[in-house]
Every structure is written in structure tokens, then in C-alpha cells.
PDB file of C-alpha atoms in Angstrom:
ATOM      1  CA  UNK A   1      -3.440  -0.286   5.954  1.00  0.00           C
ATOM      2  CA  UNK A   2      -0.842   1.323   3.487  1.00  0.00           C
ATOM      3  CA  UNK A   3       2.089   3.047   4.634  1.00  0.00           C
ATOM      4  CA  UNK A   4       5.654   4.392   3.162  1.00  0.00           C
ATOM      5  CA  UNK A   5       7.818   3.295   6.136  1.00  0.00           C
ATOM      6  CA  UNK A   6      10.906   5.317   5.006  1.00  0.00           C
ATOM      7  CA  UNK A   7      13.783   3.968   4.545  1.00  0.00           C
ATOM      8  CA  UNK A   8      16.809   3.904   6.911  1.00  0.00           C
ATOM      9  CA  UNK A   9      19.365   6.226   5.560  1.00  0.00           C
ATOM     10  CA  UNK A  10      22.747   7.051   6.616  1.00  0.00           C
ATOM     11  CA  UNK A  11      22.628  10.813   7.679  1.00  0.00           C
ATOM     12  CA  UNK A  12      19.703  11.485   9.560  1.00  0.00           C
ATOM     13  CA  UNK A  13      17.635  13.621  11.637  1.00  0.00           C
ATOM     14  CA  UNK A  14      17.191  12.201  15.131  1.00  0.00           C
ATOM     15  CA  UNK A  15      13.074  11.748  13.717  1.00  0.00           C
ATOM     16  CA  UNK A  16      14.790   9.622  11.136  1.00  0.00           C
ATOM     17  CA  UNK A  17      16.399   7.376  12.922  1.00  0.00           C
ATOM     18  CA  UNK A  18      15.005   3.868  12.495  1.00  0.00           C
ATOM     19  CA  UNK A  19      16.362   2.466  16.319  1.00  0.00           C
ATOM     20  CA  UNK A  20      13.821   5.548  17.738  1.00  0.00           C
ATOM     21  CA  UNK A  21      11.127   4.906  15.042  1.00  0.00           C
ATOM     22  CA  UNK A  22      11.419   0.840  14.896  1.00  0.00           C
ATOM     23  CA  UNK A  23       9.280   0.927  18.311  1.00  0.00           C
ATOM     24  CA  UNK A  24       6.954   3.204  17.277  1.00  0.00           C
ATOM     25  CA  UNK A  25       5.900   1.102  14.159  1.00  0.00           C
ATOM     26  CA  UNK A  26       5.782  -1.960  16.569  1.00  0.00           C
ATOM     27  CA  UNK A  27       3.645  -0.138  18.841  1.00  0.00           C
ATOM     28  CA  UNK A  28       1.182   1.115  15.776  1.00  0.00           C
ATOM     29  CA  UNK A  29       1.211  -2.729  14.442  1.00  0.00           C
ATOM     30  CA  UNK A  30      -0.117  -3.672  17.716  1.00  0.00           C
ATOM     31  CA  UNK A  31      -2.848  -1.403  18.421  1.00  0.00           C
ATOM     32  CA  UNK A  32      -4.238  -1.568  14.528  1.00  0.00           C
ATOM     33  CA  UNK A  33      -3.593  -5.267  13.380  1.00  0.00           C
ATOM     34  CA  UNK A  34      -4.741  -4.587   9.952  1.00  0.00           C
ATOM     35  CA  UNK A  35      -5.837  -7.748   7.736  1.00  0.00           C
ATOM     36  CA  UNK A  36      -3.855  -6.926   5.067  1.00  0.00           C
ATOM     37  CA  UNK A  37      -0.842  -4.491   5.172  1.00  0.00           C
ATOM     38  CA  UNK A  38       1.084  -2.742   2.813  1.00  0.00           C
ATOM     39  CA  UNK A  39       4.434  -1.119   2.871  1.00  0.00           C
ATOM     40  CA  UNK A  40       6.490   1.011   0.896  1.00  0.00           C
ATOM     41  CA  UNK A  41      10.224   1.795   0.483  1.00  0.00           C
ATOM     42  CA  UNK A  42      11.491  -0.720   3.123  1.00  0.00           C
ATOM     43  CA  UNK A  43      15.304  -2.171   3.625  1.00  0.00           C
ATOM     44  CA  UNK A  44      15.197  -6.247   4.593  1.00  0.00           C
ATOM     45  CA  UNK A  45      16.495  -5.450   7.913  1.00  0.00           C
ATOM     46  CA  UNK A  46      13.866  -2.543   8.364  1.00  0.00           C
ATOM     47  CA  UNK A  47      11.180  -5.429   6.479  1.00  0.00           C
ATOM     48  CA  UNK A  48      12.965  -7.660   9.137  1.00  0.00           C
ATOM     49  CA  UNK A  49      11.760  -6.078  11.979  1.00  0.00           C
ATOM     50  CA  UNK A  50       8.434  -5.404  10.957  1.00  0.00           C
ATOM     51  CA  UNK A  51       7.699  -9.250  10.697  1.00  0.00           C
ATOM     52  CA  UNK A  52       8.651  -9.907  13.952  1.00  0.00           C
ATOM     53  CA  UNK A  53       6.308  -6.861  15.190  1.00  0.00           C
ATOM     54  CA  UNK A  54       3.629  -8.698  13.641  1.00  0.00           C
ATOM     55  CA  UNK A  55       4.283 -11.686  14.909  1.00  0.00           C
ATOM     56  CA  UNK A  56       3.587 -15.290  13.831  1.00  0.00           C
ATOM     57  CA  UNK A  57      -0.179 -14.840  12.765  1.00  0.00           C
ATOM     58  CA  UNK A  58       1.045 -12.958   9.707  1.00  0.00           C
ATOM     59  CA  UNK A  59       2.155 -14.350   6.347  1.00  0.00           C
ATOM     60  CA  UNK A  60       3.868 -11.675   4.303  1.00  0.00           C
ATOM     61  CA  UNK A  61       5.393 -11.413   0.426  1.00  0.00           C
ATOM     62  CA  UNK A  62       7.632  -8.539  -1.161  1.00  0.00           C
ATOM     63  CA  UNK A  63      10.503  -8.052  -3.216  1.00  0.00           C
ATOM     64  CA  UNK A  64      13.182  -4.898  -3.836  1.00  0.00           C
ATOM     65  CA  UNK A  65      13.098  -3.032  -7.330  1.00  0.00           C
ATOM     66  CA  UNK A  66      16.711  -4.213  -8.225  1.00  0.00           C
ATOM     67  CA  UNK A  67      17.479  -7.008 -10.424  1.00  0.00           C
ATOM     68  CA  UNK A  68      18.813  -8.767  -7.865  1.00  0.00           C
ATOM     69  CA  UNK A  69      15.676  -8.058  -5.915  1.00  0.00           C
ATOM     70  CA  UNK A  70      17.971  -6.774  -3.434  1.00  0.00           C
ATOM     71  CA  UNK A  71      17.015  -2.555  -2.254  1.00  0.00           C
ATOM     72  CA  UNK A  72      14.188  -1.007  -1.354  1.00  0.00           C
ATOM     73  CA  UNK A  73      11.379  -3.382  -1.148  1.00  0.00           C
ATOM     74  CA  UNK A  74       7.639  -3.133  -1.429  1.00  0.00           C
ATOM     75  CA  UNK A  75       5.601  -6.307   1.045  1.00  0.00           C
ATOM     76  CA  UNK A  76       1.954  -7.473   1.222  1.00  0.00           C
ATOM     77  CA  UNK A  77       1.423  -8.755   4.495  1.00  0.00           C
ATOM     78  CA  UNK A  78      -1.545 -10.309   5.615  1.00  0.00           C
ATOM     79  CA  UNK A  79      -3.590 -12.051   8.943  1.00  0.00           C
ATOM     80  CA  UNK A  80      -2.855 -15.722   8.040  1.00  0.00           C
ATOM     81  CA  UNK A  81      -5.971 -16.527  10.393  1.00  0.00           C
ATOM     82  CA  UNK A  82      -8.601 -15.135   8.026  1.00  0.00           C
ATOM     83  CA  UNK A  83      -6.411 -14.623   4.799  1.00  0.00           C
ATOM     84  CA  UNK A  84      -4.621 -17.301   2.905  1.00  0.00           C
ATOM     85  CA  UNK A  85      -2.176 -16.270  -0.091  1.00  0.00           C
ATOM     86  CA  UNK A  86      -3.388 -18.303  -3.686  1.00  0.00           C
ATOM     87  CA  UNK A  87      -0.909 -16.364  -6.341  1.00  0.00           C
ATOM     88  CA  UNK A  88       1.987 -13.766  -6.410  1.00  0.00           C
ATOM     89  CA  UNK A  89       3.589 -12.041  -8.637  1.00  0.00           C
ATOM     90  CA  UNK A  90       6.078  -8.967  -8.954  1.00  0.00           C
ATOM     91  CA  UNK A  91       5.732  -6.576 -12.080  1.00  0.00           C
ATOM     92  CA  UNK A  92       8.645  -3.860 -12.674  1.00  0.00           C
ATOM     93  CA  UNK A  93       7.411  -0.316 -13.316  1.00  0.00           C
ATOM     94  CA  UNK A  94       8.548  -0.643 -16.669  1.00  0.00           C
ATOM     95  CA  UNK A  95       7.813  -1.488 -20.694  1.00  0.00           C
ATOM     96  CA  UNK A  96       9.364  -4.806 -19.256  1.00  0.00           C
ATOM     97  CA  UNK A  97       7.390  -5.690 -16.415  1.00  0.00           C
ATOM     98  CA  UNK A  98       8.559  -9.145 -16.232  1.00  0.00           C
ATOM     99  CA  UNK A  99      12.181  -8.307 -16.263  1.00  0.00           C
ATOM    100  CA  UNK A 100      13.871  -7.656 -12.651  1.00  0.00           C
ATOM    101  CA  UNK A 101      15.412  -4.383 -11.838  1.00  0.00           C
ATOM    102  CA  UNK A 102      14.149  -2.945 -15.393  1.00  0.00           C
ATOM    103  CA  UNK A 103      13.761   0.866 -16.469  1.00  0.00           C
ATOM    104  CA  UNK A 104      12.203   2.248 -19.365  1.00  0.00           C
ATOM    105  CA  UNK A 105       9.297   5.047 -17.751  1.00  0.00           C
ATOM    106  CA  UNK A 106      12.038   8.014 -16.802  1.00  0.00           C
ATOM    107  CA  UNK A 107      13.015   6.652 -13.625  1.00  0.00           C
ATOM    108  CA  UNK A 108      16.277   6.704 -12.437  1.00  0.00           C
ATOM    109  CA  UNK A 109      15.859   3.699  -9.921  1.00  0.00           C
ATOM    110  CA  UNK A 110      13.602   1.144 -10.665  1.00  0.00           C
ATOM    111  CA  UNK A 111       9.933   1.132  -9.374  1.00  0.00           C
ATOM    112  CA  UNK A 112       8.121  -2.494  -8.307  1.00  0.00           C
ATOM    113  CA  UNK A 113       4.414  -3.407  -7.990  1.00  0.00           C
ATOM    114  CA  UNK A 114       4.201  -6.403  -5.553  1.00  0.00           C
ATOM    115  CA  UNK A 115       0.215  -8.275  -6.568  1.00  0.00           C
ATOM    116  CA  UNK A 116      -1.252 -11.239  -4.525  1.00  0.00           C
ATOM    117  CA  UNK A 117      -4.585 -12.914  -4.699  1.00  0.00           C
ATOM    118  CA  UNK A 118      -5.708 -13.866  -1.935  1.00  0.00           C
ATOM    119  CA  UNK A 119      -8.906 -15.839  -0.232  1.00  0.00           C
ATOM    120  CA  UNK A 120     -10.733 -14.994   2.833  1.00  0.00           C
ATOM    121  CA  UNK A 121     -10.781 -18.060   4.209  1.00  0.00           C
ATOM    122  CA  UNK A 122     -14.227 -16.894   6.907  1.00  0.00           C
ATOM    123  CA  UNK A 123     -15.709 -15.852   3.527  1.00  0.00           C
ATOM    124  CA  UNK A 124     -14.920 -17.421   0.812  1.00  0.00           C
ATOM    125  CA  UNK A 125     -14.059 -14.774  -1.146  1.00  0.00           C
ATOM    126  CA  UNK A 126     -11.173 -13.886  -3.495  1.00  0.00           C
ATOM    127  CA  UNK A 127      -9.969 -10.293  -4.206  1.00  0.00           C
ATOM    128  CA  UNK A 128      -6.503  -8.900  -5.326  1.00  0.00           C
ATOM    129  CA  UNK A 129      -3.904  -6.744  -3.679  1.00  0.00           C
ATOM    130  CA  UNK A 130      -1.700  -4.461  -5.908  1.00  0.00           C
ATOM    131  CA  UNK A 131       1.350  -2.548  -3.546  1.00  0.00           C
ATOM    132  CA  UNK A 132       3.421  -0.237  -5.083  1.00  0.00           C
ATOM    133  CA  UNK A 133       5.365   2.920  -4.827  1.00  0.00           C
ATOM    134  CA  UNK A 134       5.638   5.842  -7.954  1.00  0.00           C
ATOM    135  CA  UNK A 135       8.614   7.436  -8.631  1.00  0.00           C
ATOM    136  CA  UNK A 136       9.369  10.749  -6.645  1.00  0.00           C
ATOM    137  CA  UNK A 137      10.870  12.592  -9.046  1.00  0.00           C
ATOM    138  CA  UNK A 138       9.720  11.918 -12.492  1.00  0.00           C
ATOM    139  CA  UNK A 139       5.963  13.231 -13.658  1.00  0.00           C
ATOM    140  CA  UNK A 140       6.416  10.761 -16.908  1.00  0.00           C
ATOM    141  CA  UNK A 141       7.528   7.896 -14.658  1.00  0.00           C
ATOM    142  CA  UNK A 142       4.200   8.645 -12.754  1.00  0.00           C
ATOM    143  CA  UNK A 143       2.005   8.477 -15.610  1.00  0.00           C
ATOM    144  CA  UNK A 144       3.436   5.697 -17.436  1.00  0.00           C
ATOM    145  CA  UNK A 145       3.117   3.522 -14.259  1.00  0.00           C
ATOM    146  CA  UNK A 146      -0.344   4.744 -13.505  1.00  0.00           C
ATOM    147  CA  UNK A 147      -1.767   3.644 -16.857  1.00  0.00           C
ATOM    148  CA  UNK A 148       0.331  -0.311 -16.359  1.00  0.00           C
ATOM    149  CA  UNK A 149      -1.027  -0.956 -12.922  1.00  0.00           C
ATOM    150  CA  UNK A 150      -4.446   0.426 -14.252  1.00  0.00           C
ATOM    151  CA  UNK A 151      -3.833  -1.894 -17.224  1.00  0.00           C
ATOM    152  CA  UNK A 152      -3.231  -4.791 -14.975  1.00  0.00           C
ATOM    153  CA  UNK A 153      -6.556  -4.098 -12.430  1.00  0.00           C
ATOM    154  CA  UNK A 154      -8.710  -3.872 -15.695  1.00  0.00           C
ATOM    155  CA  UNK A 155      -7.500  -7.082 -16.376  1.00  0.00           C
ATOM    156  CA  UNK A 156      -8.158  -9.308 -13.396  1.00  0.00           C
ATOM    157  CA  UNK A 157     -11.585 -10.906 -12.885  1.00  0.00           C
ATOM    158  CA  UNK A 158     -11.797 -10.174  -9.043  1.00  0.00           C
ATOM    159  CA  UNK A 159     -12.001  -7.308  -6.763  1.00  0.00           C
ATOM    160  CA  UNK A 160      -8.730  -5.450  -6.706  1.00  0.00           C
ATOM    161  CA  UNK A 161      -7.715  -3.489  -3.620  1.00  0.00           C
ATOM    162  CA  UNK A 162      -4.038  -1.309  -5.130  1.00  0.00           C
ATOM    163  CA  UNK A 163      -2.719   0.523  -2.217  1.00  0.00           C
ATOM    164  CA  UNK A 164       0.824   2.898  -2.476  1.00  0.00           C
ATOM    165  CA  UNK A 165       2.752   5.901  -2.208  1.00  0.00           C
ATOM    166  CA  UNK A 166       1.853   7.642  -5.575  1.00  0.00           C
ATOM    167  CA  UNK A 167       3.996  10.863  -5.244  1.00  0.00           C
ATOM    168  CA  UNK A 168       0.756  12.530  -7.178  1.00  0.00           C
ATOM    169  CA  UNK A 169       0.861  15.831  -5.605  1.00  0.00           C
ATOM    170  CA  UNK A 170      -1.758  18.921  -7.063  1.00  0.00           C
ATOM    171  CA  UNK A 171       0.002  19.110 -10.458  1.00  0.00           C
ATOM    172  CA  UNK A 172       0.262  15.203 -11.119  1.00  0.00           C
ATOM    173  CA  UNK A 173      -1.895  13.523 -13.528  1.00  0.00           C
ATOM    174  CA  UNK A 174      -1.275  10.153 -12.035  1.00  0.00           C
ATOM    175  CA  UNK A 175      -4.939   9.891 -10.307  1.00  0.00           C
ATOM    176  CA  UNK A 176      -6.397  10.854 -13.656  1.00  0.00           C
ATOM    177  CA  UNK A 177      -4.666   7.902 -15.148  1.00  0.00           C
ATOM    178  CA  UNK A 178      -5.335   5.345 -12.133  1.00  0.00           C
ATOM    179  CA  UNK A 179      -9.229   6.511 -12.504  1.00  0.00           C
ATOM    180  CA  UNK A 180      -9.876   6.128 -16.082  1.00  0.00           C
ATOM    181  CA  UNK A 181     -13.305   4.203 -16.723  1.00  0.00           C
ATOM    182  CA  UNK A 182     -14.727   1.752 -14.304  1.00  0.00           C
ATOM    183  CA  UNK A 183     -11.518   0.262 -12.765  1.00  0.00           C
ATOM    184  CA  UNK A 184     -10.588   1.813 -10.030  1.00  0.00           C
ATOM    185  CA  UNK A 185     -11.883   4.519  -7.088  1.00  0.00           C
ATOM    186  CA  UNK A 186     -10.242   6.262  -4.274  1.00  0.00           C
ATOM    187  CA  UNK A 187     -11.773   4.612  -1.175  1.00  0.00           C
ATOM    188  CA  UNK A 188     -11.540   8.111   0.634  1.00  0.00           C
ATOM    189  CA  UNK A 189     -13.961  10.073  -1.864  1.00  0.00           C
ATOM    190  CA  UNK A 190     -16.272   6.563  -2.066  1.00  0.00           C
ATOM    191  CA  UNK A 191     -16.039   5.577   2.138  1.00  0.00           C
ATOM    192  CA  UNK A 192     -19.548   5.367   3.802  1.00  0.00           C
ATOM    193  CA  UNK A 193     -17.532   6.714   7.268  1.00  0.00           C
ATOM    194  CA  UNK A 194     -14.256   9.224   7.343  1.00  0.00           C
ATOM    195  CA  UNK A 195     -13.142   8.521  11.251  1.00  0.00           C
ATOM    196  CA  UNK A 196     -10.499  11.496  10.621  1.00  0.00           C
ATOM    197  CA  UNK A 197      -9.692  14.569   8.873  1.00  0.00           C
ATOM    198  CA  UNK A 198      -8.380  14.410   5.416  1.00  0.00           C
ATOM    199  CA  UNK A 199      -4.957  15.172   6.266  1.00  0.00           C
ATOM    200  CA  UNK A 200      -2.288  15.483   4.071  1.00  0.00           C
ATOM    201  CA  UNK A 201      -0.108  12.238   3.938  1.00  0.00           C
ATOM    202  CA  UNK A 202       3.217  13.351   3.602  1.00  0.00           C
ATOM    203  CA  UNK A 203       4.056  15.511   7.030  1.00  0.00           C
ATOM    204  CA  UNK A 204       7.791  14.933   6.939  1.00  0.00           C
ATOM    205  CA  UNK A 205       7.142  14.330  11.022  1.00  0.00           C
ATOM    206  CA  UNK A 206       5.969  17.722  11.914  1.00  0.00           C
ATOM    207  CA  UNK A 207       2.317  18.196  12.538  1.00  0.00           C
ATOM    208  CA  UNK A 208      -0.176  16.731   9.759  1.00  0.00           C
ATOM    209  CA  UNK A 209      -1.933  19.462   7.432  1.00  0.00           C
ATOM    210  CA  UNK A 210      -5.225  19.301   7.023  1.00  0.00           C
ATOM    211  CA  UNK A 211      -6.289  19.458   3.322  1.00  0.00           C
ATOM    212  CA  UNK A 212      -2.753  18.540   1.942  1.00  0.00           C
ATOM    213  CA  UNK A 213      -2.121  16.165  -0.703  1.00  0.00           C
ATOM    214  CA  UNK A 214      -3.079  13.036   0.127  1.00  0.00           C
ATOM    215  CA  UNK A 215      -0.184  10.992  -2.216  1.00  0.00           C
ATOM    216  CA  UNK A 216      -0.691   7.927  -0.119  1.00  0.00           C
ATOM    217  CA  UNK A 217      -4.202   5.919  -0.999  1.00  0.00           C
ATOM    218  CA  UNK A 218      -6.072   3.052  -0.952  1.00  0.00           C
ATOM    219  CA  UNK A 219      -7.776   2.322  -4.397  1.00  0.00           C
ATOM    220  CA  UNK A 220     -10.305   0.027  -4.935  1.00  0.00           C
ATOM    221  CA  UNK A 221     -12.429  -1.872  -7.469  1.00  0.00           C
ATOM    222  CA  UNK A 222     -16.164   0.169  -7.718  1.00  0.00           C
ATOM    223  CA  UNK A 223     -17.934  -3.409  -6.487  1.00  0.00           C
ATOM    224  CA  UNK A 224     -15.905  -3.094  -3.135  1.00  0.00           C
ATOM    225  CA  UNK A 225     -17.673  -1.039  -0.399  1.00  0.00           C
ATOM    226  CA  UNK A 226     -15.473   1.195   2.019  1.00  0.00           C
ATOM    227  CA  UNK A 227     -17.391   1.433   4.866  1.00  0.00           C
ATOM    228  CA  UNK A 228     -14.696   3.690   6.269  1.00  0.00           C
ATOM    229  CA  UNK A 229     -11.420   5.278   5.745  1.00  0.00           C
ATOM    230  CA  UNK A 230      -8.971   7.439   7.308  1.00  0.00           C
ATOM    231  CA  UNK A 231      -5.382   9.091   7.453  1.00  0.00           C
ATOM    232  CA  UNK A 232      -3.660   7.827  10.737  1.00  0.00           C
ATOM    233  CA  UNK A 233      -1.815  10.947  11.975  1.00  0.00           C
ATOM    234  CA  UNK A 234      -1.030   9.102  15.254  1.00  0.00           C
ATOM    235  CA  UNK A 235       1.920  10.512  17.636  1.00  0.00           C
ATOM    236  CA  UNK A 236       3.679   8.736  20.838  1.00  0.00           C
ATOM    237  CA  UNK A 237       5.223  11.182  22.801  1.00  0.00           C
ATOM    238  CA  UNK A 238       4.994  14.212  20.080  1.00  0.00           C
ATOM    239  CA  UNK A 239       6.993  11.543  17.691  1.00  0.00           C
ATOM    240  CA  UNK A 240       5.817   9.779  14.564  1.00  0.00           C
ATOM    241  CA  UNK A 241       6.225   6.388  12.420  1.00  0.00           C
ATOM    242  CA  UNK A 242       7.365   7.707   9.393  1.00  0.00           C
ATOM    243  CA  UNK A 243       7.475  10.870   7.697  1.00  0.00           C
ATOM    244  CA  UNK A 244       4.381   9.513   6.102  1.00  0.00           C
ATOM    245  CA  UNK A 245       0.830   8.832   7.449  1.00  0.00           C
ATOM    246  CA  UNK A 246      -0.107   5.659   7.494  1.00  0.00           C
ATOM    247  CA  UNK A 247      -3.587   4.889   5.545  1.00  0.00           C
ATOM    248  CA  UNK A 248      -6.819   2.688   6.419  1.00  0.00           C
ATOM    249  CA  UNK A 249      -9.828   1.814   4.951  1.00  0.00           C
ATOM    250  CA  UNK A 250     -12.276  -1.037   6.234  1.00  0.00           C
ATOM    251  CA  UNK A 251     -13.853  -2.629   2.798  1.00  0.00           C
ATOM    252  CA  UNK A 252     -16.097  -5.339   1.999  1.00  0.00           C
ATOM    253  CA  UNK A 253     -15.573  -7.300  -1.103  1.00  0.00           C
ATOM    254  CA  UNK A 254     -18.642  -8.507  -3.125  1.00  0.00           C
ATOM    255  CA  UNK A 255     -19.408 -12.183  -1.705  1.00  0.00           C
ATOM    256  CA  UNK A 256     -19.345 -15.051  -4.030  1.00  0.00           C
ATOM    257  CA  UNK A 257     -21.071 -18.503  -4.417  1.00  0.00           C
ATOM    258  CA  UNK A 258     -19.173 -21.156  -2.586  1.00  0.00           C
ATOM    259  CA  UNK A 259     -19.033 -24.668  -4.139  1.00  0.00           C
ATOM    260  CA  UNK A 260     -22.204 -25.724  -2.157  1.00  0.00           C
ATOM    261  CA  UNK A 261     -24.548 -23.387  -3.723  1.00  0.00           C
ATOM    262  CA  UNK A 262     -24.484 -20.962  -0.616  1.00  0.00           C
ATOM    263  CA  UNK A 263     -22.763 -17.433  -0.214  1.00  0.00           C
ATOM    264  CA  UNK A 264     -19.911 -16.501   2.443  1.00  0.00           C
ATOM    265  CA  UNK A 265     -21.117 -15.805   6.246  1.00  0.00           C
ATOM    266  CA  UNK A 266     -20.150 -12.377   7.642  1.00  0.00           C
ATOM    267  CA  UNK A 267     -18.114 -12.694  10.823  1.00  0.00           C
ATOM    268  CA  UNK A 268     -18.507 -11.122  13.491  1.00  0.00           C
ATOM    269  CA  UNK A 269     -16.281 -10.036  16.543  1.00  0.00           C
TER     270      UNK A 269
END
């Protein structure tokens, strides 16, 4: 599950306000309990609260864009039951990925890509989890961070799962980028099952559009299969999470030999 949480801000509208919308995103946590999470533009206290919605039997990781790594954060968290964290890393949107709080795409603030590896421990397989979040204003920015995270899927050995708020509306090129070659594929277009309409993912908290851009995804590596995916445009009481929609997709990542000579059992519930 991907979603852009929003980020509390000083004048709101009452659907803005994160004491009314805190609940809400408890309440979604709790009826979805997705394996691996990912969120977007997130304050500590408002990345806070969402660890204690989860609860103990999550592990999470995340960092914000500034050089402190202070700000707006981006987090990977993940069912610590079945999932167990091997490597993480933080790369900066930037011709300096390396260097904390850096800018060199067109961006005015900087932009963060938090990447884990992780191991299903039921399994035994390994796959890779990219979260990030483009830059809203800035086309450039866009592009120029599309073709670094696509350099940096092309260049791991497992299954990559990159999941984000792209801000690639009609006009953007940023999918074209993220697409090039055999790297990367929208697990929307690719799912086996859509369980909802294809609605737009940015609603702004007014009703979701059907057939609107869809600048939230979940992007995976060709040799993953989707075997469904939707666009969570879930209300309590007439009120929503986030001015986003949040974003699923159920995947299976190719199995692997384990050390024994036989191949990860499927689990079933």
C-alpha cells in the first residue's frame, strides 16, 4: 500500500486537519494491514502516530529530504512477522544522491527516495522496496528523478517493488522515463484482478474521479506478478484520509532456491 498522507500544515481546511484525519488513517491501517507500506510527505509527529496505529508487529525506516534529515519524510514500513529488513539506504533526488538535503534537478526543496531490501522470512525470498515522492512543481525535477530511481532499479539484482507520489499528471513525461526498457511496469496496467475503478488519485477530499490521473502508483519489476490492484477511495462518514487515495496491489515475487536445494512454500491464511 502507497499513500501521500499530507502533511499537517498550519492553515487548514477542517478536511485538513490532521486531529480529524489522524483517526481515520488509524482506522484504514486496521482494516488493510498491508505487508509493506509506504508513505509520502509525512511530519515525525504525523510519522509518530502512524507507528503507533500499526502497532508493535511493524518495523518501519524513513528519513526527511533536509540535510538534517529533519522535514517531510518518506517511511517503508513493513509486517515484521513475515518481513525482516536486510539493507537500507536513502538516495537524495539529486546529481548528489549520497549527499543529505542536496538539490541539483530544479527543485526548490529537496526530494528523497527511501530503498530497503528486504526477506520474506515464510518464503525465502528477497525483493527491494524503492519509496519516494517527485517534485510538485517542477516537470525537469520530474524527469531527472525518474531516469535516477530507474537507474538505480536497473541496477539491483532482485525484484524491485518502487511505490510514490509521482506528480506525473497527462502532460508529464515522468512514466515514460520510469518505463524505459525492461525495468519497471505499472502494476495497474499488468494486475491479473482490478477490485476497483481506476480512479484518479489525487481527489483533494471531494469525491474520487473516475479516469483521472492516477499520479500515485505502484511499480514493479516485469518478473513480479500483480495478481491485483486497486485505488482505495474509502470514506468514514463522507470524510477521507488524505487528499490522496491510498494505493494497493497484491504481488508475488519470483521464488528462489533456498540453501537446501528446495524453493519457498506459499502460505496460506
Amino acid at each position: 500500500m502507497s499513500l501521500n498522507v499530507r502533511r499537517r500544515v498550519a492553515v487548514v481546511r477542517p478536511a485538513d486537519r490532521w486531529s480529524r484525519r489522524a483517526p481515520l488513517l488509524a482506522r484504514l491501517l486496521r482494516l488493510e494491514r498491508p505487508t509493506v507500506l509506504g508513505i509520502q510527505e509525512v511530519l515525525p509527529d504525523q510519522a509518530a502516530d502512524i507507528r503507533v496505529a500499526l502497532g508493535a508487529g511493524y518495523e518501519g525506516f524513513g528519513t526527511g529530504r533536509d540535510a538534517d534529515r529533519g522535514g517531510e519524510r518518506c517511511e517503508i514500513h513493513v509486517d515484521a512477522e513475515r518481513l525482516q529488513f536486510i539493507d537500507r539506504r536513502v538516495h537524495w533526488l539529486s546529481d548528489r544522491p549520497d549527499v543529505a538535503g542536496s538539490r541539483s534537478f530544479g527543485n526548490l526543496l529537496p526530494r528523497v527516495a527511501v530503498h530497503a531490501e528486504l526477506e520474506d522470512l515464510a518464503l525465502g525470498t528477497r525483493f527491494h522496496v524503492i519509496v519516494t515522492h517527485f517534485d510538485h512543481l517542477s516537470e525537469r525535477s520530474r524527469r531527472r528523478s525518474a531516469r535516477l530511481v530507474h537507474r538505480i532499479a536497473a541496477g539491483l539484482d532482485e525484484p524491485v517493488i518502487v511505490m510514490g507520489d509521482f506528480n506525473g499528471g497527462r502532460r508529464s513525461k515522468v512514466f515514460e522515463e520510469l518505463f524505459r526498457g525492461d525495468v519497471l511496469v505499472d502494476s495497474w496496467a499488468t494486475s491479473a484482478r482490478r477490485l476497483t475503478p481506476e480512479w484518479g488519485t489525487y481527489s483533494d477530499y471531494r469525491a474520487p474521479v473516475a479516469g483521472g490521473p492516477r499520479i500515485d502508483r505502484i511499480l514493479v519489476s516485469p518478473s513480479v506478478r500483480v495478481e491485483a490492484a486497486a485505488v482505495n477511495a474509502i470514506r468514514f462518514d463522507g470524510s477521507a484520509v488524505s487528499d490522496h487515495e491510498p494505493v494497493h496491489a497484491l504481488v508475488r515475487c519470483p521464488e528462489r532456491s533456498l540453501p537446501d536445494g528446495g524453493i519457498g512454500r506459499e502460505v496460506r491464511s
